[in-house]
């Protein structure tokens, strides 16, 4: 486990809040933390390389932009799991793919530019794997803020 200094802790905490929509969103945060922009970016790179930050990026409301999300599940034979996983993950529309110890052992999210894209990509995955993709479309959206204090 990588030990965090006080600046890394402040940086991780700050990255979980709003960054300005700006061409250089890290500059104001760097100034706030008493760093240069490049020093702050070096710290972000180091935190990613060490595994402290596993994902860093914006969340967009795809539906508000005309797109769609859908939770999907598949029953994948254990001896084909890696093969099917590779085929599913080859689609850039797939996110959050993970294994569960359940009859439906592969769960992932499809994020498409249009609602019609969900059925199209699911059908393509079915054709490529020979396995059924069950679709669980979002019925209602809930916002849960999740932050971890560093």
mmCIF file of N, CA, C and O in Angstrom, residues 2-92:
data_model
loop_
_atom_site.group_PDB
_atom_site.id
_atom_site.type_symbol
_atom_site.label_atom_id
_atom_site.label_comp_id
_atom_site.label_asym_id
_atom_site.label_seq_id
_atom_site.Cartn_x
_atom_site.Cartn_y
_atom_site.Cartn_z
ATOM 1 N N UNK A 2 0.535 2.166 -0.828
ATOM 2 C CA UNK A 2 1.281 3.402 -0.932
ATOM 3 C C UNK A 2 0.857 4.356 0.175
ATOM 4 O O UNK A 2 -0.330 4.595 0.372
ATOM 5 N N UNK A 3 1.839 4.891 0.893
ATOM 6 C CA UNK A 3 1.528 5.880 1.923
ATOM 7 C C UNK A 3 1.283 7.224 1.253
ATOM 8 O O UNK A 3 2.017 7.626 0.356
ATOM 9 N N UNK A 4 0.241 7.896 1.679
ATOM 10 C CA UNK A 4 -0.099 9.202 1.122
ATOM 11 C C UNK A 4 0.410 10.292 2.051
ATOM 12 O O UNK A 4 0.232 10.205 3.269
ATOM 13 N N UNK A 5 1.002 11.326 1.462
ATOM 14 C CA UNK A 5 1.353 12.475 2.286
ATOM 15 C C UNK A 5 0.131 13.402 2.372
ATOM 16 O O UNK A 5 -0.923 13.138 1.762
ATOM 17 N N UNK A 6 0.270 14.486 3.109
ATOM 18 C CA UNK A 6 -0.878 15.378 3.321
ATOM 19 C C UNK A 6 -1.390 15.983 2.016
ATOM 20 O O UNK A 6 -2.599 16.170 1.838
ATOM 21 N N UNK A 7 -0.460 16.290 1.100
ATOM 22 C CA UNK A 7 -0.889 16.882 -0.181
ATOM 23 C C UNK A 7 -1.641 15.840 -1.012
ATOM 24 O O UNK A 7 -2.676 16.148 -1.614
ATOM 25 N N UNK A 8 -1.139 14.599 -1.054
ATOM 26 C CA UNK A 8 -1.855 13.551 -1.787
ATOM 27 C C UNK A 8 -3.261 13.364 -1.211
ATOM 28 O O UNK A 8 -4.229 13.203 -1.958
ATOM 29 N N UNK A 9 -3.352 13.372 0.111
ATOM 30 C CA UNK A 9 -4.680 13.212 0.737
ATOM 31 C C UNK A 9 -5.605 14.362 0.331
ATOM 32 O O UNK A 9 -6.762 14.137 -0.037
ATOM 33 N N UNK A 10 -5.102 15.562 0.381
ATOM 34 C CA UNK A 10 -5.922 16.724 -0.005
ATOM 35 C C UNK A 10 -6.300 16.632 -1.486
ATOM 36 O O UNK A 10 -7.423 16.962 -1.876
ATOM 37 N N UNK A 11 -5.366 16.163 -2.298
ATOM 38 C CA UNK A 11 -5.630 16.018 -3.735
ATOM 39 C C UNK A 11 -6.714 14.970 -3.987
ATOM 40 O O UNK A 11 -7.671 15.213 -4.727
ATOM 41 N N UNK A 12 -6.578 13.800 -3.375
ATOM 42 C CA UNK A 12 -7.584 12.740 -3.567
ATOM 43 C C UNK A 12 -8.952 13.225 -3.102
ATOM 44 O O UNK A 12 -9.962 13.011 -3.785
ATOM 45 N N UNK A 13 -8.992 13.891 -1.972
ATOM 46 C CA UNK A 13 -10.278 14.411 -1.487
ATOM 47 C C UNK A 13 -10.851 15.454 -2.446
ATOM 48 O O UNK A 13 -12.045 15.450 -2.741
ATOM 49 N N UNK A 14 -10.000 16.331 -2.950
ATOM 50 C CA UNK A 14 -10.474 17.379 -3.863
ATOM 51 C C UNK A 14 -10.933 16.805 -5.201
ATOM 52 O O UNK A 14 -11.884 17.307 -5.801
ATOM 53 N N UNK A 15 -10.278 15.759 -5.675
ATOM 54 C CA UNK A 15 -10.656 15.173 -6.968
ATOM 55 C C UNK A 15 -12.033 14.519 -6.921
ATOM 56 O O UNK A 15 -12.624 14.263 -7.971
ATOM 57 N N UNK A 16 -12.540 14.258 -5.742
ATOM 58 C CA UNK A 16 -13.862 13.647 -5.624
ATOM 59 C C UNK A 16 -14.978 14.680 -5.659
ATOM 60 O O UNK A 16 -16.150 14.331 -5.639
ATOM 61 N N UNK A 17 -14.591 15.930 -5.698
ATOM 62 C CA UNK A 17 -15.581 16.997 -5.805
ATOM 63 C C UNK A 17 -15.506 17.587 -7.207
ATOM 64 O O UNK A 17 -14.883 17.040 -8.085
ATOM 65 N N UNK A 18 -16.117 18.695 -7.373
ATOM 66 C CA UNK A 18 -16.199 19.310 -8.694
ATOM 67 C C UNK A 18 -14.861 19.865 -9.158
ATOM 68 O O UNK A 18 -14.162 20.536 -8.424
ATOM 69 N N UNK A 19 -14.537 19.579 -10.405
ATOM 70 C CA UNK A 19 -13.454 20.268 -11.100
ATOM 71 C C UNK A 19 -14.126 21.226 -12.061
ATOM 72 O O UNK A 19 -15.176 20.920 -12.623
ATOM 73 N N UNK A 20 -13.551 22.398 -12.274
ATOM 74 C CA UNK A 20 -14.199 23.350 -13.183
ATOM 75 C C UNK A 20 -14.204 22.842 -14.628
ATOM 76 O O UNK A 20 -13.295 22.124 -15.037
ATOM 77 N N UNK A 21 -15.251 23.181 -15.360
ATOM 78 C CA UNK A 21 -15.282 22.891 -16.792
ATOM 79 C C UNK A 21 -14.437 23.951 -17.462
ATOM 80 O O UNK A 21 -14.880 25.072 -17.679
ATOM 81 N N UNK A 22 -13.220 23.606 -17.741
ATOM 82 C CA UNK A 22 -12.250 24.567 -18.214
ATOM 83 C C UNK A 22 -11.225 23.800 -19.041
ATOM 84 O O UNK A 22 -11.073 22.586 -18.894
ATOM 85 N N UNK A 23 -10.515 24.499 -19.887
ATOM 86 C CA UNK A 23 -9.464 23.843 -20.667
ATOM 87 C C UNK A 23 -8.335 23.351 -19.772
ATOM 88 O O UNK A 23 -7.634 22.411 -20.114
ATOM 89 N N UNK A 24 -8.146 23.974 -18.657
ATOM 90 C CA UNK A 24 -7.095 23.572 -17.717
ATOM 91 C C UNK A 24 -7.714 23.439 -16.320
ATOM 92 O O UNK A 24 -7.449 24.240 -15.442
ATOM 93 N N UNK A 25 -8.530 22.398 -16.098
ATOM 94 C CA UNK A 25 -9.264 22.287 -14.833
ATOM 95 C C UNK A 25 -8.372 22.046 -13.616
ATOM 96 O O UNK A 25 -8.804 22.281 -12.487
ATOM 97 N N UNK A 26 -7.147 21.584 -13.839
ATOM 98 C CA UNK A 26 -6.274 21.294 -12.704
ATOM 99 C C UNK A 26 -5.551 22.540 -12.186
ATOM 100 O O UNK A 26 -5.054 22.542 -11.060
ATOM 101 N N UNK A 27 -5.484 23.568 -12.996
ATOM 102 C CA UNK A 27 -4.737 24.767 -12.593
ATOM 103 C C UNK A 27 -5.286 25.401 -11.316
ATOM 104 O O UNK A 27 -4.511 25.673 -10.379
ATOM 105 N N UNK A 28 -6.606 25.629 -11.207
ATOM 106 C CA UNK A 28 -7.106 26.226 -9.962
ATOM 107 C C UNK A 28 -6.908 25.317 -8.754
ATOM 108 O O UNK A 28 -6.642 25.796 -7.643
ATOM 109 N N UNK A 29 -7.029 24.018 -8.944
ATOM 110 C CA UNK A 29 -6.815 23.081 -7.834
ATOM 111 C C UNK A 29 -5.347 23.094 -7.410
ATOM 112 O O UNK A 29 -5.039 23.069 -6.215
ATOM 113 N N UNK A 30 -4.448 23.134 -8.391
ATOM 114 C CA UNK A 30 -3.018 23.214 -8.067
ATOM 115 C C UNK A 30 -2.725 24.460 -7.239
ATOM 116 O O UNK A 30 -2.021 24.389 -6.223
ATOM 117 N N UNK A 31 -3.285 25.584 -7.660
ATOM 118 C CA UNK A 31 -3.065 26.830 -6.923
ATOM 119 C C UNK A 31 -3.601 26.701 -5.494
ATOM 120 O O UNK A 31 -2.942 27.111 -4.540
ATOM 121 N N UNK A 32 -4.772 26.115 -5.356
ATOM 122 C CA UNK A 32 -5.375 25.938 -4.030
ATOM 123 C C UNK A 32 -4.498 25.077 -3.122
ATOM 124 O O UNK A 32 -4.418 25.303 -1.919
ATOM 125 N N UNK A 33 -3.817 24.076 -3.727
ATOM 126 C CA UNK A 33 -2.975 23.177 -2.928
ATOM 127 C C UNK A 33 -1.530 23.662 -2.837
ATOM 128 O O UNK A 33 -0.685 22.975 -2.254
ATOM 129 N N UNK A 34 -1.235 24.804 -3.433
ATOM 130 C CA UNK A 34 0.111 25.350 -3.372
ATOM 131 C C UNK A 34 1.101 24.643 -4.270
ATOM 132 O O UNK A 34 2.301 24.592 -3.988
ATOM 133 N N UNK A 35 0.605 24.099 -5.377
ATOM 134 C CA UNK A 35 1.448 23.372 -6.326
ATOM 135 C C UNK A 35 1.408 24.053 -7.684
ATOM 136 O O UNK A 35 0.493 24.835 -7.968
ATOM 137 N N UNK A 36 2.364 23.689 -8.525
ATOM 138 C CA UNK A 36 2.229 24.074 -9.925
ATOM 139 C C UNK A 36 1.268 23.080 -10.570
ATOM 140 O O UNK A 36 1.051 21.969 -10.042
ATOM 141 N N UNK A 37 0.735 23.469 -11.694
ATOM 142 C CA UNK A 37 -0.167 22.558 -12.398
ATOM 143 C C UNK A 37 0.556 21.269 -12.763
ATOM 144 O O UNK A 37 0.008 20.167 -12.625
ATOM 145 N N UNK A 38 1.799 21.372 -13.249
ATOM 146 C CA UNK A 38 2.558 20.176 -13.635
ATOM 147 C C UNK A 38 2.839 19.288 -12.429
ATOM 148 O O UNK A 38 2.756 18.054 -12.521
ATOM 149 N N UNK A 39 3.153 19.876 -11.286
ATOM 150 C CA UNK A 39 3.400 19.078 -10.076
ATOM 151 C C UNK A 39 2.134 18.337 -9.659
ATOM 152 O O UNK A 39 2.189 17.172 -9.245
ATOM 153 N N UNK A 40 0.995 19.007 -9.774
ATOM 154 C CA UNK A 40 -0.269 18.344 -9.439
ATOM 155 C C UNK A 40 -0.529 17.182 -10.393
ATOM 156 O O UNK A 40 -0.894 16.082 -9.967
ATOM 157 N N UNK A 41 -0.313 17.423 -11.697
ATOM 158 C CA UNK A 41 -0.531 16.352 -12.674
ATOM 159 C C UNK A 41 0.431 15.192 -12.444
ATOM 160 O O UNK A 41 0.061 14.025 -12.618
ATOM 161 N N UNK A 42 1.668 15.484 -12.045
ATOM 162 C CA UNK A 42 2.618 14.410 -11.712
ATOM 163 C C UNK A 42 2.092 13.576 -10.546
ATOM 164 O O UNK A 42 2.217 12.352 -10.535
ATOM 165 N N UNK A 43 1.505 14.246 -9.557
ATOM 166 C CA UNK A 43 0.942 13.505 -8.416
ATOM 167 C C UNK A 43 -0.239 12.638 -8.857
ATOM 168 O O UNK A 43 -0.379 11.496 -8.408
ATOM 169 N N UNK A 44 -1.093 13.164 -9.729
ATOM 170 C CA UNK A 44 -2.224 12.366 -10.228
ATOM 171 C C UNK A 44 -1.689 11.139 -10.970
ATOM 172 O O UNK A 44 -2.177 10.020 -10.762
ATOM 173 N N UNK A 45 -0.689 11.340 -11.808
ATOM 174 C CA UNK A 45 -0.100 10.200 -12.538
ATOM 175 C C UNK A 45 0.474 9.164 -11.565
ATOM 176 O O UNK A 45 0.293 7.956 -11.745
ATOM 177 N N UNK A 46 1.167 9.632 -10.546
ATOM 178 C CA UNK A 46 1.765 8.725 -9.555
ATOM 179 C C UNK A 46 0.684 7.973 -8.782
ATOM 180 O O UNK A 46 0.819 6.770 -8.513
ATOM 181 N N UNK A 47 -0.400 8.661 -8.441
ATOM 182 C CA UNK A 47 -1.497 8.009 -7.720
ATOM 183 C C UNK A 47 -2.168 6.958 -8.597
ATOM 184 O O UNK A 47 -2.574 5.900 -8.120
ATOM 185 N N UNK A 48 -2.263 7.236 -9.887
ATOM 186 C CA UNK A 48 -2.838 6.238 -10.805
ATOM 187 C C UNK A 48 -1.892 5.061 -10.963
ATOM 188 O O UNK A 48 -2.308 3.908 -10.948
ATOM 189 N N UNK A 49 -0.597 5.330 -11.116
ATOM 190 C CA UNK A 49 0.382 4.263 -11.307
ATOM 191 C C UNK A 49 0.476 3.355 -10.078
ATOM 192 O O UNK A 49 0.680 2.145 -10.204
ATOM 193 N N UNK A 50 0.298 3.926 -8.899
ATOM 194 C CA UNK A 50 0.389 3.131 -7.671
ATOM 195 C C UNK A 50 -0.900 2.383 -7.359
ATOM 196 O O UNK A 50 -0.931 1.526 -6.483
ATOM 197 N N UNK A 51 -1.981 2.728 -8.060
ATOM 198 C CA UNK A 51 -3.254 2.061 -7.823
ATOM 199 C C UNK A 51 -4.121 2.743 -6.787
ATOM 200 O O UNK A 51 -5.211 2.265 -6.487
ATOM 201 N N UNK A 52 -3.647 3.854 -6.229
ATOM 202 C CA UNK A 52 -4.493 4.593 -5.276
ATOM 203 C C UNK A 52 -5.733 5.107 -6.005
ATOM 204 O O UNK A 52 -6.850 5.005 -5.502
ATOM 205 N N UNK A 53 -5.527 5.673 -7.189
ATOM 206 C CA UNK A 53 -6.647 6.072 -8.053
ATOM 207 C C UNK A 53 -6.787 4.999 -9.123
ATOM 208 O O UNK A 53 -5.873 4.766 -9.899
ATOM 209 N N UNK A 54 -7.921 4.315 -9.140
ATOM 210 C CA UNK A 54 -8.119 3.278 -10.147
ATOM 211 C C UNK A 54 -8.876 3.793 -11.352
ATOM 212 O O UNK A 54 -8.780 3.234 -12.422
ATOM 213 N N UNK A 55 -9.647 4.805 -11.161
ATOM 214 C CA UNK A 55 -10.372 5.409 -12.273
ATOM 215 C C UNK A 55 -10.472 6.889 -11.991
ATOM 216 O O UNK A 55 -10.761 7.295 -10.876
ATOM 217 N N UNK A 56 -10.211 7.662 -13.004
ATOM 218 C CA UNK A 56 -10.355 9.097 -12.856
ATOM 219 C C UNK A 56 -10.945 9.640 -14.139
ATOM 220 O O UNK A 56 -10.365 9.514 -15.215
ATOM 221 N N UNK A 57 -12.111 10.198 -14.061
ATOM 222 C CA UNK A 57 -12.745 10.741 -15.248
ATOM 223 C C UNK A 57 -14.116 11.262 -14.905
ATOM 224 O O UNK A 57 -14.616 11.052 -13.800
ATOM 225 N N UNK A 58 -14.713 11.943 -15.842
ATOM 226 C CA UNK A 58 -16.032 12.526 -15.569
ATOM 227 C C UNK A 58 -17.146 11.496 -15.713
ATOM 228 O O UNK A 58 -16.995 10.476 -16.366
ATOM 229 N N UNK A 59 -18.245 11.768 -15.067
ATOM 230 C CA UNK A 59 -19.475 11.033 -15.289
ATOM 231 C C UNK A 59 -20.413 11.958 -16.041
ATOM 232 O O UNK A 59 -20.624 13.102 -15.640
ATOM 233 N N UNK A 60 -20.941 11.470 -17.134
ATOM 234 C CA UNK A 60 -21.899 12.246 -17.912
ATOM 235 C C UNK A 60 -23.244 11.558 -17.839
ATOM 236 O O UNK A 60 -23.327 10.335 -17.760
ATOM 237 N N UNK A 61 -24.286 12.335 -17.914
ATOM 238 C CA UNK A 61 -25.644 11.794 -17.957
ATOM 239 C C UNK A 61 -25.962 11.480 -19.410
ATOM 240 O O UNK A 61 -26.399 12.351 -20.164
ATOM 241 N N UNK A 62 -25.698 10.236 -19.797
ATOM 242 C CA UNK A 62 -25.871 9.837 -21.198
ATOM 243 C C UNK A 62 -27.309 10.044 -21.662
ATOM 244 O O UNK A 62 -27.541 10.450 -22.801
ATOM 245 N N UNK A 63 -28.265 9.774 -20.793
ATOM 246 C CA UNK A 63 -29.669 9.920 -21.192
ATOM 247 C C UNK A 63 -30.000 11.372 -21.502
ATOM 248 O O UNK A 63 -30.748 11.658 -22.444
ATOM 249 N N UNK A 64 -29.424 12.295 -20.744
ATOM 250 C CA UNK A 64 -29.684 13.718 -20.986
ATOM 251 C C UNK A 64 -29.112 14.159 -22.328
ATOM 252 O O UNK A 64 -29.560 15.151 -22.901
ATOM 253 N N UNK A 65 -28.137 13.409 -22.840
ATOM 254 C CA UNK A 65 -27.528 13.743 -24.130
ATOM 255 C C UNK A 65 -28.099 12.879 -25.262
ATOM 256 O O UNK A 65 -27.557 12.845 -26.357
ATOM 257 N N UNK A 66 -29.188 12.138 -24.971
ATOM 258 C CA UNK A 66 -29.822 11.319 -26.000
ATOM 259 C C UNK A 66 -29.355 9.879 -26.016
ATOM 260 O O UNK A 66 -29.802 9.085 -26.831
ATOM 261 N N UNK A 67 -28.459 9.523 -25.137
ATOM 262 C CA UNK A 67 -27.938 8.164 -25.073
ATOM 263 C C UNK A 67 -28.709 7.304 -24.092
ATOM 264 O O UNK A 67 -29.792 7.678 -23.640
ATOM 265 N N UNK A 68 -28.130 6.151 -23.769
ATOM 266 C CA UNK A 68 -28.808 5.237 -22.857
ATOM 267 C C UNK A 68 -27.794 4.335 -22.163
ATOM 268 O O UNK A 68 -26.727 4.046 -22.705
ATOM 269 N N UNK A 69 -28.172 3.911 -20.953
ATOM 270 C CA UNK A 69 -27.428 2.910 -20.194
ATOM 271 C C UNK A 69 -28.338 1.714 -19.995
ATOM 272 O O UNK A 69 -29.556 1.854 -19.927
ATOM 273 N N UNK A 70 -27.750 0.539 -19.862
ATOM 274 C CA UNK A 70 -28.540 -0.646 -19.539
ATOM 275 C C UNK A 70 -27.648 -1.632 -18.800
ATOM 276 O O UNK A 70 -26.549 -1.958 -19.266
ATOM 277 N N UNK A 71 -28.118 -2.100 -17.658
ATOM 278 C CA UNK A 71 -27.432 -3.173 -16.946
ATOM 279 C C UNK A 71 -27.754 -4.484 -17.651
ATOM 280 O O UNK A 71 -28.909 -4.750 -17.982
ATOM 281 N N UNK A 72 -26.736 -5.280 -17.899
ATOM 282 C CA UNK A 72 -26.904 -6.543 -18.614
ATOM 283 C C UNK A 72 -26.274 -7.678 -17.818
ATOM 284 O O UNK A 72 -25.333 -7.460 -17.047
ATOM 285 N N UNK A 73 -26.796 -8.876 -18.030
ATOM 286 C CA UNK A 73 -26.240 -10.055 -17.359
ATOM 287 C C UNK A 73 -26.226 -11.227 -18.323
ATOM 288 O O UNK A 73 -27.064 -11.321 -19.225
ATOM 289 N N UNK A 74 -25.263 -12.100 -18.109
ATOM 290 C CA UNK A 74 -25.148 -13.310 -18.929
ATOM 291 C C UNK A 74 -24.836 -14.504 -18.027
ATOM 292 O O UNK A 74 -24.182 -14.357 -17.002
ATOM 293 N N UNK A 75 -25.311 -15.662 -18.448
ATOM 294 C CA UNK A 75 -24.938 -16.924 -17.803
ATOM 295 C C UNK A 75 -23.839 -17.525 -18.662
ATOM 296 O O UNK A 75 -24.103 -18.015 -19.766
ATOM 297 N N UNK A 76 -22.627 -17.445 -18.182
ATOM 298 C CA UNK A 76 -21.468 -17.864 -18.970
ATOM 299 C C UNK A 76 -20.889 -19.147 -18.371
ATOM 300 O O UNK A 76 -20.571 -19.190 -17.176
ATOM 301 N N UNK A 77 -20.755 -20.199 -19.175
ATOM 302 C CA UNK A 77 -20.108 -21.418 -18.653
ATOM 303 C C UNK A 77 -18.709 -21.087 -18.122
ATOM 304 O O UNK A 77 -17.968 -20.315 -18.741
ATOM 305 N N UNK A 78 -18.374 -21.667 -16.974
ATOM 306 C CA UNK A 78 -17.097 -21.349 -16.315
ATOM 307 C C UNK A 78 -15.910 -21.536 -17.249
ATOM 308 O O UNK A 78 -14.978 -20.724 -17.243
ATOM 309 N N UNK A 79 -15.948 -22.585 -18.057
ATOM 310 C CA UNK A 79 -14.798 -22.844 -18.925
ATOM 311 C C UNK A 79 -14.715 -21.885 -20.115
ATOM 312 O O UNK A 79 -13.743 -21.895 -20.842
ATOM 313 N N UNK A 80 -15.711 -21.041 -20.294
ATOM 314 C CA UNK A 80 -15.695 -20.051 -21.390
ATOM 315 C C UNK A 80 -15.634 -18.614 -20.858
ATOM 316 O O UNK A 80 -15.674 -17.672 -21.644
ATOM 317 N N UNK A 81 -15.547 -18.476 -19.552
ATOM 318 C CA UNK A 81 -15.680 -17.133 -18.977
ATOM 319 C C UNK A 81 -14.649 -16.160 -19.550
ATOM 320 O O UNK A 81 -15.003 -15.053 -19.975
ATOM 321 N N UNK A 82 -13.390 -16.531 -19.573
ATOM 322 C CA UNK A 82 -12.352 -15.614 -20.067
ATOM 323 C C UNK A 82 -12.568 -15.266 -21.538
ATOM 324 O O UNK A 82 -12.422 -14.110 -21.933
ATOM 325 N N UNK A 83 -12.920 -16.279 -22.325
ATOM 326 C CA UNK A 83 -13.167 -16.036 -23.758
ATOM 327 C C UNK A 83 -14.324 -15.059 -23.959
ATOM 328 O O UNK A 83 -14.228 -14.083 -24.715
ATOM 329 N N UNK A 84 -15.435 -15.308 -23.256
ATOM 330 C CA UNK A 84 -16.605 -14.437 -23.386
ATOM 331 C C UNK A 84 -16.284 -13.052 -22.830
ATOM 332 O O UNK A 84 -16.666 -12.031 -23.416
ATOM 333 N N UNK A 85 -15.568 -13.006 -21.731
ATOM 334 C CA UNK A 85 -15.174 -11.722 -21.142
ATOM 335 C C UNK A 85 -14.402 -10.873 -22.159
ATOM 336 O O UNK A 85 -14.665 -9.677 -22.313
ATOM 337 N N UNK A 86 -13.467 -11.495 -22.856
ATOM 338 C CA UNK A 86 -12.694 -10.766 -23.865
ATOM 339 C C UNK A 86 -13.595 -10.252 -24.990
ATOM 340 O O UNK A 86 -13.434 -9.119 -25.453
ATOM 341 N N UNK A 87 -14.541 -11.070 -25.416
ATOM 342 C CA UNK A 87 -15.441 -10.654 -26.498
ATOM 343 C C UNK A 87 -16.360 -9.513 -26.050
ATOM 344 O O UNK A 87 -16.595 -8.564 -26.803
ATOM 345 N N UNK A 88 -16.870 -9.628 -24.845
ATOM 346 C CA UNK A 88 -17.753 -8.572 -24.333
ATOM 347 C C UNK A 88 -16.966 -7.270 -24.160
ATOM 348 O O UNK A 88 -17.395 -6.198 -24.597
ATOM 349 N N UNK A 89 -15.792 -7.377 -23.548
ATOM 350 C CA UNK A 89 -15.003 -6.169 -23.274
ATOM 351 C C UNK A 89 -14.428 -5.523 -24.534
ATOM 352 O O UNK A 89 -13.968 -4.383 -24.475
ATOM 353 N N UNK A 90 -14.448 -6.232 -25.645
ATOM 354 C CA UNK A 90 -13.957 -5.657 -26.903
ATOM 355 C C UNK A 90 -14.873 -4.543 -27.408
ATOM 356 O O UNK A 90 -14.476 -3.752 -28.262
ATOM 357 N N UNK A 91 -16.073 -4.470 -26.869
ATOM 358 C CA UNK A 91 -17.022 -3.431 -27.287
ATOM 359 C C UNK A 91 -16.806 -2.174 -26.445
ATOM 360 O O UNK A 91 -16.914 -2.237 -25.217
ATOM 361 N N UNK A 92 -16.522 -1.052 -27.088
ATOM 362 C CA UNK A 92 -16.285 0.159 -26.303
ATOM 363 C C UNK A 92 -17.507 0.634 -25.529
ATOM 364 O O UNK A 92 -17.374 1.437 -24.608
#
